[in-house]
Amino acid sequence: QAVPTSDRIAFCCTFAPTAPSPAMGNACCTNDASAANETKDKQLTSDAVKIMQAEEVVDATVKGADTKAVAKPTAQFTIKLVKVPGLRLGVDVDLTDGICLVVDKVNPGLVEEWNKKHPDKVVHAGDKILSVNGTQGNAQQMTEVCKAEDTLEMLVQRE
């Protein structure tokens, strides 16, 4: 969580006052310790300003970054569906890349039921089904497995 600039300055630059020296007649401005503390205060203030300037450069760089150039993490998870008479698979997929099944839409059916029971592994539009019961790399073959098998174990990837 970012700390407001004014709070950072107050935190970095707040110091306990130096007690006046009785030997100097309470003239703290002539006290050597006071002069040393003042020098330290100026250096710490200068350092704090440099840190804030560096943070502003980083903030500006991050805000201006091309988000397409930043690699997005991918998540993979496995779902297991058991076919039930009268209940459809309930997912529209796109086969055009030929390698995987891209989920276009989740409809009423087994996938929707899976989503309700597994909120941590919900299948969304845009997810890619990478394999079905071990068949991978051929979208058409994966659809044939979905039609033929009663139990389906699917590896899903989200980007």
Short mmCIF file of C-alpha atoms in Angstrom, two decimals:
data_model
loop_
_atom_site.label_atom_id
_atom_site.label_comp_id
_atom_site.label_asym_id
_atom_site.label_seq_id
_atom_site.Cartn_x
_atom_site.Cartn_y
_atom_site.Cartn_z
CA GLN A 1 0.00 0.00 0.00
CA ALA A 2 1.43 3.36 -1.00
CA VAL A 3 2.09 5.86 1.76
CA PRO A 4 1.05 9.43 0.92
CA THR A 5 4.06 11.63 0.22
CA SER A 6 3.29 13.96 3.13
CA ASP A 7 3.20 10.98 5.52
CA ARG A 8 6.54 9.72 4.23
CA ILE A 9 8.16 13.10 4.81
CA ALA A 10 6.79 13.32 8.33
CA PHE A 11 7.96 9.79 9.09
CA CYS A 12 11.42 10.19 7.57
CA CYS A 13 12.18 13.64 8.87
CA THR A 14 10.72 13.88 12.37
CA PHE A 15 13.43 13.98 15.02
CA ALA A 16 13.51 14.52 18.75
CA PRO A 17 14.76 17.99 19.62
CA THR A 18 18.27 18.23 21.02
CA ALA A 19 18.40 19.42 24.60
CA PRO A 20 20.25 22.71 25.02
CA SER A 21 23.68 22.49 26.63
CA PRO A 22 23.82 24.11 30.08
CA ALA A 23 27.51 24.87 29.54
CA MET A 24 26.66 27.01 26.55
CA GLY A 25 24.06 29.06 28.36
CA ASN A 26 21.15 27.29 26.66
CA ALA A 27 22.36 28.54 23.29
CA CYS A 28 21.64 25.37 21.33
CA CYS A 29 22.53 26.98 18.03
CA THR A 30 26.19 27.10 19.09
CA ASN A 31 26.21 23.59 20.53
CA ASP A 32 28.47 21.22 18.50
CA ALA A 33 26.04 18.34 19.06
CA SER A 34 23.21 20.50 17.78
CA ALA A 35 25.17 21.40 14.66
CA ALA A 36 25.94 17.74 14.07
CA ASN A 37 22.25 16.86 14.52
CA GLU A 38 21.26 19.63 12.12
CA THR A 39 23.70 18.25 9.53
CA LYS A 40 22.25 14.75 10.04
CA ASP A 41 18.72 16.18 9.71
CA LYS A 42 19.61 17.87 6.42
CA GLN A 43 21.22 14.68 5.09
CA LEU A 44 18.25 12.53 6.12
CA THR A 45 15.85 15.04 4.58
CA SER A 46 17.89 15.03 1.38
CA ASP A 47 17.91 11.22 1.37
CA ALA A 48 14.14 11.12 1.94
CA VAL A 49 13.57 13.50 -0.97
CA LYS A 50 15.78 11.34 -3.23
CA ILE A 51 13.82 8.22 -2.23
CA MET A 52 10.50 9.93 -2.95
CA GLN A 53 11.76 11.14 -6.33
CA ALA A 54 12.89 7.61 -7.19
CA GLU A 55 9.47 6.27 -6.13
CA GLU A 56 7.76 8.84 -8.36
CA VAL A 57 9.90 7.71 -11.33
CA VAL A 58 8.99 4.07 -10.64
CA ASP A 59 5.30 4.97 -10.24
CA ALA A 60 5.32 6.90 -13.52
CA THR A 61 7.13 4.07 -15.28
CA VAL A 62 4.64 1.49 -14.03
CA LYS A 63 1.64 3.67 -14.92
CA GLY A 64 3.01 4.29 -18.41
CA ALA A 65 4.00 0.67 -19.04
CA ASP A 66 2.54 -1.16 -21.99
CA THR A 67 0.37 -3.76 -20.29
CA LYS A 68 0.49 -5.99 -23.38
CA ALA A 69 4.27 -6.25 -23.01
CA VAL A 70 4.01 -7.46 -19.41
CA ALA A 71 3.74 -11.24 -19.22
CA LYS A 72 0.50 -12.24 -17.57
CA PRO A 73 0.61 -15.23 -15.29
CA THR A 74 -1.31 -18.29 -16.46
CA ALA A 75 -3.18 -20.67 -14.22
CA GLN A 76 -3.91 -24.30 -14.96
CA PHE A 77 -6.33 -26.51 -13.13
CA THR A 78 -8.09 -29.82 -13.69
CA ILE A 79 -11.83 -30.39 -13.65
CA LYS A 80 -13.60 -33.75 -13.58
CA LEU A 81 -17.09 -34.14 -15.00
CA VAL A 82 -19.28 -37.25 -14.85
CA LYS A 83 -22.04 -37.33 -17.45
CA VAL A 84 -25.62 -37.63 -16.20
CA PRO A 85 -28.48 -38.74 -18.48
CA GLY A 86 -30.46 -35.73 -19.69
CA LEU A 87 -27.78 -33.18 -18.69
CA ARG A 88 -25.63 -31.67 -21.42
CA LEU A 89 -21.95 -30.78 -21.12
CA GLY A 90 -23.05 -27.15 -21.23
CA VAL A 91 -20.15 -25.43 -22.89
CA ASP A 92 -19.70 -23.85 -26.33
CA VAL A 93 -16.13 -24.13 -27.60
CA ASP A 94 -14.12 -22.76 -30.51
CA LEU A 95 -11.89 -25.25 -32.36
CA THR A 96 -10.31 -22.83 -34.84
CA ASP A 97 -6.76 -22.99 -33.47
CA GLY A 98 -6.87 -26.78 -33.93
CA ILE A 99 -4.82 -27.41 -30.79
CA CYS A 100 -7.14 -26.70 -27.88
CA LEU A 101 -10.79 -25.98 -27.12
CA VAL A 102 -11.40 -22.30 -26.34
CA VAL A 103 -14.48 -21.79 -24.17
CA ASP A 104 -16.89 -19.38 -25.88
CA LYS A 105 -19.75 -19.67 -23.40
CA VAL A 106 -20.83 -21.68 -20.36
CA ASN A 107 -24.45 -22.83 -20.64
CA PRO A 108 -26.69 -24.81 -18.28
CA GLY A 109 -25.19 -28.26 -17.86
CA LEU A 110 -22.29 -30.14 -16.27
CA VAL A 111 -19.75 -27.31 -16.50
CA GLU A 112 -22.17 -24.86 -14.89
CA GLU A 113 -22.81 -27.39 -12.08
CA TRP A 114 -19.03 -27.81 -11.67
CA ASN A 115 -18.66 -24.03 -11.37
CA LYS A 116 -21.27 -23.86 -8.60
CA LYS A 117 -19.56 -26.61 -6.59
CA HIS A 118 -15.97 -25.42 -7.19
CA PRO A 119 -15.78 -21.62 -6.92
CA ASP A 120 -11.98 -21.80 -6.82
CA LYS A 121 -11.86 -23.57 -10.22
CA VAL A 122 -14.62 -21.88 -12.21
CA VAL A 123 -14.53 -22.33 -15.99
CA HIS A 124 -15.02 -18.98 -17.82
CA ALA A 125 -15.40 -17.85 -21.40
CA GLY A 126 -11.89 -17.43 -22.79
CA ASP A 127 -10.42 -20.37 -20.86
CA LYS A 128 -8.59 -22.99 -22.90
CA ILE A 129 -9.17 -26.70 -22.49
CA LEU A 130 -5.72 -28.16 -23.16
CA SER A 131 -6.55 -31.83 -22.75
CA VAL A 132 -9.50 -34.19 -22.25
CA ASN A 133 -8.79 -37.59 -20.66
CA GLY A 134 -5.15 -37.30 -21.73
CA THR A 135 -5.90 -36.39 -25.36
CA GLN A 136 -4.16 -33.12 -26.23
CA GLY A 137 -2.87 -31.10 -29.15
CA ASN A 138 -5.83 -31.86 -31.43
CA ALA A 139 -9.06 -29.96 -30.82
CA GLN A 140 -11.18 -32.24 -33.02
CA GLN A 141 -10.00 -35.39 -31.20
CA MET A 142 -10.75 -33.76 -27.85
CA THR A 143 -14.35 -33.09 -28.94
CA GLU A 144 -14.68 -36.75 -29.95
CA VAL A 145 -13.50 -37.81 -26.48
CA CYS A 146 -16.10 -35.47 -24.94
CA LYS A 147 -18.85 -37.16 -26.98
CA ALA A 148 -17.70 -40.76 -26.35
CA GLU A 149 -16.61 -40.87 -22.71
CA ASP A 150 -18.86 -40.80 -19.62
CA THR A 151 -16.18 -39.34 -17.33
CA LEU A 152 -14.17 -36.34 -18.52
CA GLU A 153 -11.00 -35.04 -16.92
CA MET A 154 -10.05 -31.71 -18.48
CA LEU A 155 -6.94 -29.61 -18.07
CA VAL A 156 -8.03 -25.96 -18.22
CA GLN A 157 -5.75 -22.94 -18.68
CA ARG A 158 -6.61 -19.35 -17.85
CA GLU A 159 -4.46 -16.45 -19.05
#
